[in-house]
mmCIF file of C-alpha atoms in Angstrom:
data_model
loop_
_atom_site.group_PDB
_atom_site.id
_atom_site.type_symbol
_atom_site.label_atom_id
_atom_site.label_comp_id
_atom_site.label_asym_id
_atom_site.label_seq_id
_atom_site.Cartn_x
_atom_site.Cartn_y
_atom_site.Cartn_z
ATOM 1 C CA MET A 113 -23.371 14.985 -15.159
ATOM 2 C CA ALA A 114 -24.682 18.481 -14.538
ATOM 3 C CA ILE A 115 -21.679 20.775 -14.493
ATOM 4 C CA TYR A 116 -22.110 24.550 -14.733
ATOM 5 C CA GLU A 117 -19.688 27.419 -14.966
ATOM 6 C CA TYR A 118 -19.688 30.857 -13.392
ATOM 7 C CA SER A 119 -17.337 33.810 -13.142
ATOM 8 C CA LYS A 120 -15.604 34.831 -9.932
ATOM 9 C CA ARG A 121 -13.097 37.686 -9.809
ATOM 10 C CA GLY A 122 -12.726 37.478 -13.577
ATOM 11 C CA LYS A 123 -11.934 33.744 -13.603
ATOM 12 C CA ILE A 124 -14.112 30.843 -14.693
ATOM 13 C CA HIS A 125 -15.144 28.422 -11.930
ATOM 14 C CA TYR A 126 -17.421 25.370 -12.003
ATOM 15 C CA PHE A 127 -20.075 23.788 -9.827
ATOM 16 C CA TYR A 128 -22.196 20.670 -9.903
ATOM 17 C CA SER A 129 -25.897 20.505 -9.144
ATOM 18 C CA PHE A 130 -28.325 17.580 -9.173
ATOM 19 C CA GLU A 131 -31.681 16.781 -7.632
ATOM 20 C CA VAL A 132 -32.489 13.909 -5.291
ATOM 21 C CA LYS A 133 -35.397 12.790 -3.128
ATOM 22 C CA ASP A 134 -34.872 12.552 0.606
ATOM 23 C CA PHE A 135 -36.249 9.895 2.965
ATOM 24 C CA HIS A 136 -39.677 11.557 2.935
ATOM 25 C CA GLY A 137 -39.811 11.808 -0.866
ATOM 26 C CA LYS A 138 -39.146 15.531 -0.825
ATOM 27 C CA ARG A 139 -37.013 16.896 -3.649
ATOM 28 C CA LYS A 140 -33.761 18.685 -2.747
ATOM 29 C CA THR A 141 -30.805 19.993 -4.697
ATOM 30 C CA ILE A 142 -27.262 18.836 -4.033
ATOM 31 C CA LYS A 143 -24.894 21.592 -5.070
ATOM 32 C CA GLN A 144 -21.217 22.373 -4.579
ATOM 33 C CA LYS A 145 -19.293 25.358 -5.953
ATOM 34 C CA GLY A 146 -15.630 26.357 -6.015
ATOM 35 C CA PHE A 147 -14.036 24.033 -8.597
ATOM 36 C CA THR A 148 -11.428 25.433 -10.977
ATOM 37 C CA GLY A 149 -11.811 22.724 -13.611
ATOM 38 C CA LYS A 150 -14.615 20.682 -15.189
ATOM 39 C CA ARG A 151 -12.865 17.377 -14.531
ATOM 40 C CA GLU A 152 -12.529 18.194 -10.822
ATOM 41 C CA ALA A 153 -16.214 19.171 -10.651
ATOM 42 C CA ARG A 154 -17.318 15.979 -12.433
ATOM 43 C CA ALA A 155 -15.264 13.789 -10.085
ATOM 44 C CA ALA A 156 -16.711 15.547 -7.044
ATOM 45 C CA GLU A 157 -20.255 15.191 -8.389
ATOM 46 C CA ALA A 158 -19.754 11.482 -9.029
ATOM 47 C CA GLU A 159 -18.471 11.020 -5.494
ATOM 48 C CA ALA A 160 -21.369 13.033 -4.078
ATOM 49 C CA ARG A 161 -23.910 10.883 -5.984
ATOM 50 C CA VAL A 162 -22.324 7.662 -4.692
ATOM 51 C CA GLU A 163 -22.256 9.002 -1.133
ATOM 52 C CA TRP A 164 -25.884 10.032 -1.416
ATOM 53 C CA GLU A 165 -26.863 6.565 -2.562
ATOM 54 C CA LYS A 166 -24.958 5.036 0.343
ATOM 55 C CA GLY A 167 -26.478 7.520 2.770
ATOM 56 C CA LEU A 168 -23.069 9.032 3.489
ATOM 57 C CA PHE A 169 -23.494 12.416 1.801
ATOM 58 C CA VAL A 170 -23.193 15.416 4.128
ATOM 59 C CA ASP A 171 -25.004 18.547 3.051
ATOM 60 C CA PRO A 172 -22.687 21.562 3.537
ATOM 61 C CA SER A 173 -25.603 23.495 5.019
ATOM 62 C CA THR A 174 -25.842 20.978 7.882
ATOM 63 C CA ILE A 175 -22.147 20.969 8.862
ATOM 64 C CA THR A 176 -21.383 22.383 12.307
ATOM 65 C CA TYR A 177 -18.316 24.527 12.850
ATOM 66 C CA ALA A 178 -16.775 21.742 14.982
ATOM 67 C CA GLU A 179 -17.234 19.226 12.161
ATOM 68 C CA TYR A 180 -15.715 21.634 9.666
ATOM 69 C CA LEU A 181 -12.736 22.364 11.954
ATOM 70 C CA LYS A 182 -12.000 18.657 12.355
ATOM 71 C CA THR A 183 -11.779 18.172 8.588
ATOM 72 C CA TRP A 184 -9.937 21.449 8.032
ATOM 73 C CA ILE A 185 -7.192 20.834 10.597
ATOM 74 C CA THR A 186 -6.766 17.205 9.437
ATOM 75 C CA ASN A 187 -6.133 18.360 5.864
ATOM 76 C CA LYS A 188 -3.799 21.194 6.864
ATOM 77 C CA HIS A 189 -0.349 19.850 5.987
ATOM 78 C CA ASN A 190 1.822 22.984 6.015
ATOM 79 C CA ILE A 191 2.163 23.170 9.821
ATOM 80 C CA SER A 192 4.650 21.595 12.231
ATOM 81 C CA PRO A 193 3.642 18.754 14.595
ATOM 82 C CA GLN A 194 3.937 21.167 17.529
ATOM 83 C CA THR A 195 1.636 23.723 15.892
ATOM 84 C CA ARG A 196 -0.855 20.981 14.984
ATOM 85 C CA GLU A 197 -0.992 19.708 18.562
ATOM 86 C CA THR A 198 -1.383 23.246 19.889
ATOM 87 C CA ASN A 199 -4.165 24.036 17.397
ATOM 88 C CA GLU A 200 -6.018 20.809 18.148
ATOM 89 C CA GLY A 201 -5.824 21.602 21.866
ATOM 90 C CA GLN A 202 -7.176 25.115 21.299
ATOM 91 C CA ILE A 203 -10.044 23.748 19.190
ATOM 92 C CA LYS A 204 -10.934 21.088 21.762
ATOM 93 C CA ASN A 205 -10.577 23.208 24.918
ATOM 94 C CA HIS A 206 -11.585 26.713 23.846
ATOM 95 C CA ILE A 207 -13.374 26.883 20.482
ATOM 96 C CA ASN A 208 -15.687 23.866 20.268
ATOM 97 C CA PRO A 209 -17.200 24.249 23.764
ATOM 98 C CA VAL A 210 -18.381 27.766 22.857
ATOM 99 C CA ILE A 211 -19.243 27.830 19.128
ATOM 100 C CA GLY A 212 -18.543 24.295 17.886
ATOM 101 C CA ASN A 213 -22.224 23.331 17.750
ATOM 102 C CA VAL A 214 -23.134 26.338 15.569
ATOM 103 C CA LEU A 215 -23.770 25.525 11.911
ATOM 104 C CA LEU A 216 -20.838 26.740 9.810
ATOM 105 C CA GLN A 217 -23.136 28.679 7.486
ATOM 106 C CA LYS A 218 -24.930 30.282 10.455
ATOM 107 C CA LEU A 219 -21.800 31.560 12.173
ATOM 108 C CA THR A 220 -22.020 35.333 12.831
ATOM 109 C CA THR A 221 -19.873 38.111 14.232
ATOM 110 C CA GLN A 222 -21.829 37.800 17.461
ATOM 111 C CA HIS A 223 -20.682 34.183 17.844
ATOM 112 C CA ILE A 224 -17.059 35.281 17.362
ATOM 113 C CA GLU A 225 -17.472 38.054 19.943
ATOM 114 C CA ILE A 226 -18.959 35.565 22.412
ATOM 115 C CA LEU A 227 -15.926 33.327 21.860
ATOM 116 C CA ILE A 228 -13.521 36.220 22.483
ATOM 117 C CA THR A 229 -15.343 37.143 25.700
ATOM 118 C CA SER A 230 -15.198 33.537 26.938
ATOM 119 C CA LEU A 231 -11.445 33.399 26.273
ATOM 120 C CA LYS A 232 -10.838 36.617 28.192
ATOM 121 C CA ASN A 233 -12.980 35.348 31.081
ATOM 122 C CA LYS A 234 -10.608 32.386 31.372
ATOM 123 C CA SER A 235 -7.812 34.860 32.128
ATOM 124 C CA LEU A 236 -5.795 33.642 29.153
ATOM 125 C CA SER A 237 -2.946 35.900 28.055
ATOM 126 C CA SER A 238 -3.663 38.408 25.311
ATOM 127 C CA GLY A 239 -1.189 36.549 23.108
ATOM 128 C CA THR A 240 -3.063 33.252 23.524
ATOM 129 C CA VAL A 241 -6.434 34.911 22.854
ATOM 130 C CA LYS A 242 -5.004 36.467 19.684
ATOM 131 C CA LYS A 243 -3.613 33.111 18.481
ATOM 132 C CA ILE A 244 -6.978 31.379 18.967
ATOM 133 C CA PHE A 245 -8.733 34.247 17.178
ATOM 134 C CA ASN A 246 -6.254 33.954 14.292
ATOM 135 C CA LEU A 247 -6.888 30.206 14.122
ATOM 136 C CA VAL A 248 -10.631 30.807 13.753
ATOM 137 C CA ASN A 249 -10.027 33.533 11.175
ATOM 138 C CA THR A 250 -7.732 31.317 9.080
ATOM 139 C CA SER A 251 -10.234 28.456 9.125
ATOM 140 C CA LEU A 252 -13.074 30.732 8.024
ATOM 141 C CA LYS A 253 -10.992 32.265 5.236
ATOM 142 C CA SER A 254 -10.447 28.727 3.968
ATOM 143 C CA ALA A 255 -14.202 28.068 4.164
ATOM 144 C CA VAL A 256 -14.819 31.160 1.992
ATOM 145 C CA LYS A 257 -12.289 29.949 -0.592
ATOM 146 C CA LYS A 258 -14.020 26.571 -0.692
ATOM 147 C CA GLU A 259 -17.320 28.481 -1.034
ATOM 148 C CA LEU A 260 -18.793 26.712 1.984
ATOM 149 C CA ILE A 261 -19.711 30.152 3.319
ATOM 150 C CA VAL A 262 -20.337 33.385 1.440
ATOM 151 C CA LYS A 263 -18.558 35.737 3.837
ATOM 152 C CA ASN A 264 -16.100 35.462 6.710
ATOM 153 C CA PRO A 265 -17.998 36.928 9.700
ATOM 154 C CA ILE A 266 -14.715 38.231 11.126
ATOM 155 C CA ASP A 267 -14.447 40.610 8.155
ATOM 156 C CA LEU A 268 -17.639 42.281 9.404
ATOM 157 C CA MET A 269 -16.352 42.885 12.924
ATOM 158 C CA ASP A 270 -15.425 46.332 14.217
ATOM 159 C CA VAL A 271 -11.688 46.798 14.673
ATOM 160 C CA GLY A 272 -12.202 47.447 18.385
ATOM 161 C CA SER A 273 -13.960 44.101 18.800
ATOM 162 C CA LYS A 274 -10.959 42.116 17.630
ATOM 163 C CA PRO A 275 -8.424 41.022 20.284
ATOM 164 C CA ALA A 276 -5.109 42.815 20.445
ATOM 165 C CA VAL A 277 -1.839 41.630 21.949
ATOM 166 C CA LYS A 278 -0.558 43.563 24.910
ATOM 167 C CA LYS A 279 3.178 43.959 24.783
ATOM 168 C CA GLY A 280 4.598 41.479 27.254
ATOM 169 C CA ARG A 281 6.982 42.505 29.963
ATOM 170 C CA VAL A 282 10.552 41.489 29.232
ATOM 171 C CA ASP A 283 12.147 40.216 32.419
ATOM 172 C CA PHE A 284 15.855 39.724 33.004
ATOM 173 C CA TRP A 285 18.446 39.358 35.727
ATOM 174 C CA THR A 286 20.890 42.012 36.820
ATOM 175 C CA VAL A 287 24.648 41.431 36.853
ATOM 176 C CA ASP A 288 24.507 40.573 40.566
ATOM 177 C CA GLU A 289 21.656 38.110 40.034
ATOM 178 C CA VAL A 290 23.538 36.373 37.219
ATOM 179 C CA LYS A 291 26.628 36.062 39.430
ATOM 180 C CA GLU A 292 24.536 34.739 42.309
ATOM 181 C CA PHE A 293 22.908 32.154 40.032
ATOM 182 C CA LEU A 294 26.116 30.867 38.446
ATOM 183 C CA ASP A 295 28.061 30.910 41.734
ATOM 184 C CA GLY A 296 25.417 28.706 43.341
ATOM 185 C CA LEU A 297 24.957 26.353 40.394
ATOM 186 C CA GLU A 298 26.604 22.944 40.539
ATOM 187 C CA HIS A 299 24.900 20.632 38.075
ATOM 188 C CA ARG A 300 25.728 18.215 35.312
ATOM 189 C CA HIS A 301 23.831 20.475 32.880
ATOM 190 C CA ARG A 302 25.380 23.737 34.076
ATOM 191 C CA ILE A 303 26.564 24.372 30.507
ATOM 192 C CA ILE A 304 22.953 24.953 29.377
ATOM 193 C CA PHE A 305 22.666 28.060 31.499
ATOM 194 C CA VAL A 306 26.169 29.308 30.774
ATOM 195 C CA LEU A 307 25.394 29.210 27.042
ATOM 196 C CA ALA A 308 21.976 30.859 27.505
ATOM 197 C CA ILE A 309 23.403 33.762 29.519
ATOM 198 C CA TYR A 310 26.617 34.360 27.573
ATOM 199 C CA THR A 311 25.294 33.782 24.036
ATOM 200 C CA GLY A 312 21.520 34.384 24.161
ATOM 201 C CA MET A 313 20.954 31.067 22.373
ATOM 202 C CA ARG A 314 17.413 29.691 22.339
ATOM 203 C CA ARG A 315 16.558 26.544 24.283
ATOM 204 C CA GLY A 316 16.214 24.412 21.134
ATOM 205 C CA GLU A 317 19.543 25.719 19.809
ATOM 206 C CA ILE A 318 21.351 24.773 23.020
ATOM 207 C CA LEU A 319 19.744 21.342 23.315
ATOM 208 C CA GLY A 320 20.510 20.584 19.660
ATOM 209 C CA LEU A 321 24.108 21.868 19.710
ATOM 210 C CA ARG A 322 26.774 19.384 18.550
ATOM 211 C CA TRP A 323 30.464 19.321 19.352
ATOM 212 C CA ARG A 324 31.288 19.427 15.646
ATOM 213 C CA ASP A 325 29.631 22.868 15.510
ATOM 214 C CA ILE A 326 31.963 24.312 18.147
ATOM 215 C CA ASP A 327 35.461 25.653 17.500
ATOM 216 C CA LEU A 328 37.122 25.806 20.915
ATOM 217 C CA VAL A 329 40.373 27.164 19.446
ATOM 218 C CA PHE A 330 38.867 30.263 17.814
ATOM 219 C CA GLY A 331 35.893 30.545 20.191
ATOM 220 C CA GLN A 332 33.051 30.082 17.720
ATOM 221 C CA ILE A 333 29.695 28.299 17.788
ATOM 222 C CA ARG A 334 27.749 27.603 14.591
ATOM 223 C CA ILE A 335 23.978 27.133 14.874
ATOM 224 C CA SER A 336 23.112 24.372 12.385
ATOM 225 C CA GLN A 337 20.452 22.236 14.074
ATOM 226 C CA ILE A 338 17.923 22.414 16.907
ATOM 227 C CA LEU A 339 16.111 20.050 19.228
ATOM 228 C CA ALA A 340 12.481 20.659 18.344
ATOM 229 C CA PHE A 341 9.099 19.535 19.616
ATOM 230 C CA LYS A 342 8.936 16.047 21.190
ATOM 231 C CA GLY A 343 12.698 15.610 20.975
ATOM 232 C CA GLU A 344 12.922 15.775 17.191
ATOM 233 C CA ILE A 345 16.285 16.961 15.877
ATOM 234 C CA LYS A 346 15.923 19.341 12.929
ATOM 235 C CA ASP A 347 18.508 20.821 10.595
ATOM 236 C CA GLY A 348 18.833 24.590 10.691
ATOM 237 C CA ALA A 349 17.695 27.113 13.250
ATOM 238 C CA LYS A 350 14.183 28.255 14.188
ATOM 239 C CA THR A 351 14.354 30.969 11.504
ATOM 240 C CA VAL A 352 16.545 31.671 8.480
ATOM 241 C CA SER A 353 18.306 34.457 10.370
ATOM 242 C CA GLY A 354 18.851 32.034 13.242
ATOM 243 C CA ASN A 355 21.457 30.150 11.185
ATOM 244 C CA ARG A 356 24.447 32.071 12.473
ATOM 245 C CA SER A 357 27.874 31.937 14.053
ATOM 246 C CA ILE A 358 28.383 33.126 17.615
ATOM 247 C CA SER A 359 31.618 34.266 19.204
ATOM 248 C CA ILE A 360 32.146 32.980 22.735
ATOM 249 C CA PRO A 361 34.486 34.378 25.419
ATOM 250 C CA PRO A 362 37.269 32.340 27.078
ATOM 251 C CA ILE A 363 35.140 31.603 30.149
ATOM 252 C CA VAL A 364 32.555 29.810 27.996
ATOM 253 C CA VAL A 365 35.331 27.931 26.173
ATOM 254 C CA SER A 366 36.625 26.837 29.582
ATOM 255 C CA GLU A 367 33.137 25.705 30.668
ATOM 256 C CA LEU A 368 32.716 23.746 27.424
ATOM 257 C CA ARG A 369 36.086 21.995 27.850
ATOM 258 C CA LYS A 370 35.152 21.018 31.395
ATOM 259 C CA HIS A 371 31.741 19.766 30.252
ATOM 260 C CA ARG A 372 33.273 17.763 27.397
ATOM 261 C CA THR A 373 35.469 15.916 29.909
ATOM 262 C CA THR A 374 32.287 14.838 31.707
ATOM 263 C CA ILE A 375 30.666 13.675 28.467
ATOM 264 C CA ILE A 376 33.757 11.670 27.441
ATOM 265 C CA ARG A 377 33.827 9.925 30.822
ATOM 266 C CA GLU A 378 30.107 9.080 30.633
ATOM 267 C CA LYS A 379 30.530 7.772 27.107
ATOM 268 C CA TRP A 380 33.358 5.482 28.226
ATOM 269 C CA GLU A 381 31.345 4.213 31.198
ATOM 270 C CA ALA A 382 28.233 3.495 29.086
ATOM 271 C CA GLN A 383 30.214 1.610 26.416
ATOM 272 C CA GLU A 384 27.854 -0.026 23.869
ATOM 273 C CA GLU A 385 24.764 1.431 25.539
ATOM 274 C CA TYR A 386 25.827 4.963 24.603
ATOM 275 C CA LYS A 387 23.880 6.455 21.664
ATOM 276 C CA ASP A 388 26.292 8.970 20.200
ATOM 277 C CA HIS A 389 24.488 11.919 18.595
ATOM 278 C CA ASP A 390 27.493 14.224 19.174
ATOM 279 C CA LEU A 391 25.278 16.372 21.419
ATOM 280 C CA VAL A 392 26.786 18.823 23.891
ATOM 281 C CA VAL A 393 23.724 18.530 26.124
ATOM 282 C CA CYS A 394 22.448 14.976 26.482
ATOM 283 C CA ARG A 395 21.476 12.276 28.931
ATOM 284 C CA LYS A 396 24.116 9.953 30.328
ATOM 285 C CA ASN A 397 23.386 7.500 27.522
ATOM 286 C CA GLY A 398 23.921 10.167 24.844
ATOM 287 C CA MET A 399 20.239 10.619 23.974
ATOM 288 C CA PRO A 400 18.663 14.125 23.769
ATOM 289 C CA VAL A 401 17.278 15.520 27.022
ATOM 290 C CA SER A 402 13.532 15.576 27.594
ATOM 291 C CA TRP A 403 11.875 18.557 25.933
ATOM 292 C CA SER A 404 8.548 18.148 27.732
ATOM 293 C CA ASN A 405 10.100 18.040 31.216
ATOM 294 C CA PHE A 406 12.456 20.969 30.670
ATOM 295 C CA HIS A 407 10.244 23.546 32.408
ATOM 296 C CA LYS A 408 10.046 21.424 35.576
ATOM 297 C CA PHE A 409 13.806 20.951 35.409
ATOM 298 C CA TRP A 410 14.289 24.733 35.179
ATOM 299 C CA LEU A 411 12.053 25.288 38.217
ATOM 300 C CA ARG A 412 14.096 22.761 40.236
ATOM 301 C CA ILE A 413 17.314 24.547 39.290
ATOM 302 C CA LEU A 414 15.825 27.892 40.370
ATOM 303 C CA SER A 415 14.659 26.506 43.708
ATOM 304 C CA LYS A 416 18.168 25.253 44.473
ATOM 305 C CA THR A 417 19.942 28.516 43.609
ATOM 306 C CA LYS A 418 17.381 30.726 45.439
ATOM 307 C CA VAL A 419 17.689 33.477 42.789
ATOM 308 C CA ARG A 420 14.639 35.570 41.810
ATOM 309 C CA PRO A 421 12.521 33.354 39.510
ATOM 310 C CA ILE A 422 12.321 34.195 35.814
ATOM 311 C CA ARG A 423 11.495 32.107 32.736
ATOM 312 C CA PHE A 424 14.299 30.185 31.061
ATOM 313 C CA HIS A 425 13.692 32.275 27.906
ATOM 314 C CA ASP A 426 14.412 35.360 30.030
ATOM 315 C CA LEU A 427 18.055 34.290 30.156
ATOM 316 C CA ARG A 428 18.102 35.264 26.478
ATOM 317 C CA HIS A 429 16.682 38.655 27.465
ATOM 318 C CA THR A 430 19.287 38.839 30.222
ATOM 319 C CA CYS A 431 22.083 38.392 27.693
ATOM 320 C CA ALA A 432 20.630 41.158 25.509
ATOM 321 C CA SER A 433 20.058 43.568 28.391
ATOM 322 C CA LEU A 434 23.585 43.177 29.755
ATOM 323 C CA LEU A 435 25.103 43.745 26.316
ATOM 324 C CA LEU A 436 22.974 46.812 25.573
ATOM 325 C CA SER A 437 23.547 48.326 28.998
ATOM 326 C CA GLY A 438 27.264 47.824 28.368
ATOM 327 C CA GLY A 439 27.057 49.994 25.268
ATOM 328 C CA ILE A 440 27.124 47.238 22.632
ATOM 329 C CA HIS A 441 25.495 48.401 19.379
ATOM 330 C CA PRO A 442 21.966 46.962 18.815
ATOM 331 C CA LYS A 443 23.062 45.618 15.408
ATOM 332 C CA ILE A 444 25.611 43.369 17.100
ATOM 333 C CA VAL A 445 22.968 42.184 19.569
ATOM 334 C CA GLN A 446 20.581 41.475 16.686
ATOM 335 C CA GLU A 447 23.158 39.291 14.943
ATOM 336 C CA LEU A 448 24.084 37.492 18.156
ATOM 337 C CA LEU A 449 20.468 36.639 18.997
ATOM 338 C CA GLY A 450 19.555 35.772 15.419
ATOM 339 C CA HIS A 451 16.713 38.287 15.042
ATOM 340 C CA SER A 452 15.504 38.661 11.447
ATOM 341 C CA SER A 453 15.741 42.472 11.660
ATOM 342 C CA ILE A 454 17.128 45.138 13.948
ATOM 343 C CA LYS A 455 13.562 46.421 14.342
ATOM 344 C CA ILE A 456 12.706 43.332 16.404
ATOM 345 C CA THR A 457 15.721 43.957 18.627
ATOM 346 C CA LEU A 458 14.884 47.628 19.125
ATOM 347 C CA ASP A 459 11.170 46.981 19.684
ATOM 348 C CA THR A 460 11.956 44.337 22.294
ATOM 349 C CA TYR A 461 14.791 46.025 24.149
ATOM 350 C CA SER A 462 14.512 49.780 23.502
ATOM 351 C CA HIS A 463 13.436 50.388 27.112
ATOM 352 C CA MET A 464 16.743 48.851 28.217
ATOM 353 C CA MET A 465 18.720 51.592 26.478
ATOM 354 C CA PRO A 466 17.755 54.732 28.432
ATOM 355 C CA ASN A 467 21.200 56.307 28.140
ATOM 356 C CA ILE A 468 21.596 56.070 24.361
ATOM 357 C CA GLN A 469 19.654 59.243 23.582
ATOM 358 C CA ALA A 470 21.376 61.178 26.373
ATOM 359 C CA ASP A 471 24.793 60.035 25.193
ATOM 360 C CA ALA A 472 23.884 60.965 21.615
ATOM 361 C CA VAL A 473 22.979 64.574 22.400
ATOM 362 C CA LYS A 474 26.067 64.971 24.581
ATOM 363 C CA THR A 475 28.215 63.717 21.705
ATOM 364 C CA LEU A 476 26.563 66.190 19.346
ATOM 365 C CA GLU A 477 27.183 68.978 21.825
ATOM 366 C CA LYS A 478 30.898 68.141 21.980
ATOM 367 C CA MET A 479 31.123 68.064 18.192
ATOM 368 C CA LEU A 480 29.539 71.472 17.761
ATOM 369 C CA ASN A 481 31.279 73.181 20.665
#
């Protein structure tokens, strides 16, 4: 076993190196760096020797970026199923067709710039382009740590060459549009939209809400679980700050009581076929609603009510805008929406508060005069 040590950033690392003869009898060196212990290096060398004998060894210098990405994403365990599926789709549809056939060790800043240009030519949103760029960057940082490449080519790029996210336009309904929507809405799942508008709850929070988390006497909702990707129910909210209690007005309490009567009737009619998950929003058999078909469902609801189309998530923005325009302090809005900091609330909705500064200086004037 030929194990050697070297110093990197003041710490001792190890690598293995051994010579073999290829199919043509030409000598070549098999070498792999980046091990933090001798035992780990020895085990890897032994495996490499066996693979070479079996003809299975893959020389790191011959690995394409697509091959590396496949292994990298497979071994990435600290991501959610939804993120994994999204990343795999981005790799398959956007990254591999452009730079996947480039050898990992030959990848340059020019290749990354070509990828960015191709993404922009597809008219993808700036946010999507940035996410794909970040995915590439993360994978290459990992390749540097594993010492498969010497330098991350993205580190050599000019700042102006890297994609930036344009601040998206926050859309929302006016008071009249909200009234028009709710007045024209007769649907079994009406409660979804009442909760979104009056509480600013996220889609997953509404679809995962249980009756046990609602206090109809004191008008309180506690966010303790969500319906996540592919209909999976998860404990807790999307973020730590999302675990919160929400006060609801009498009109929402009334809507919830009415909706509960419907659920009780459906449960009685279904008898043994009812799968009771205690969900406020569910199918007639008690099972969670379809996550994947929700967008189409929202579009059908919009087409029936004839109100100006917005995204379902914009109902959350609508709640915030109506509260802020009504003079509610941003801190209260932050807590209601479950933002991790008031900075997020102000950055997102500051343009909705045009009168705050004017009111502030008028108040100061009254105080001093």
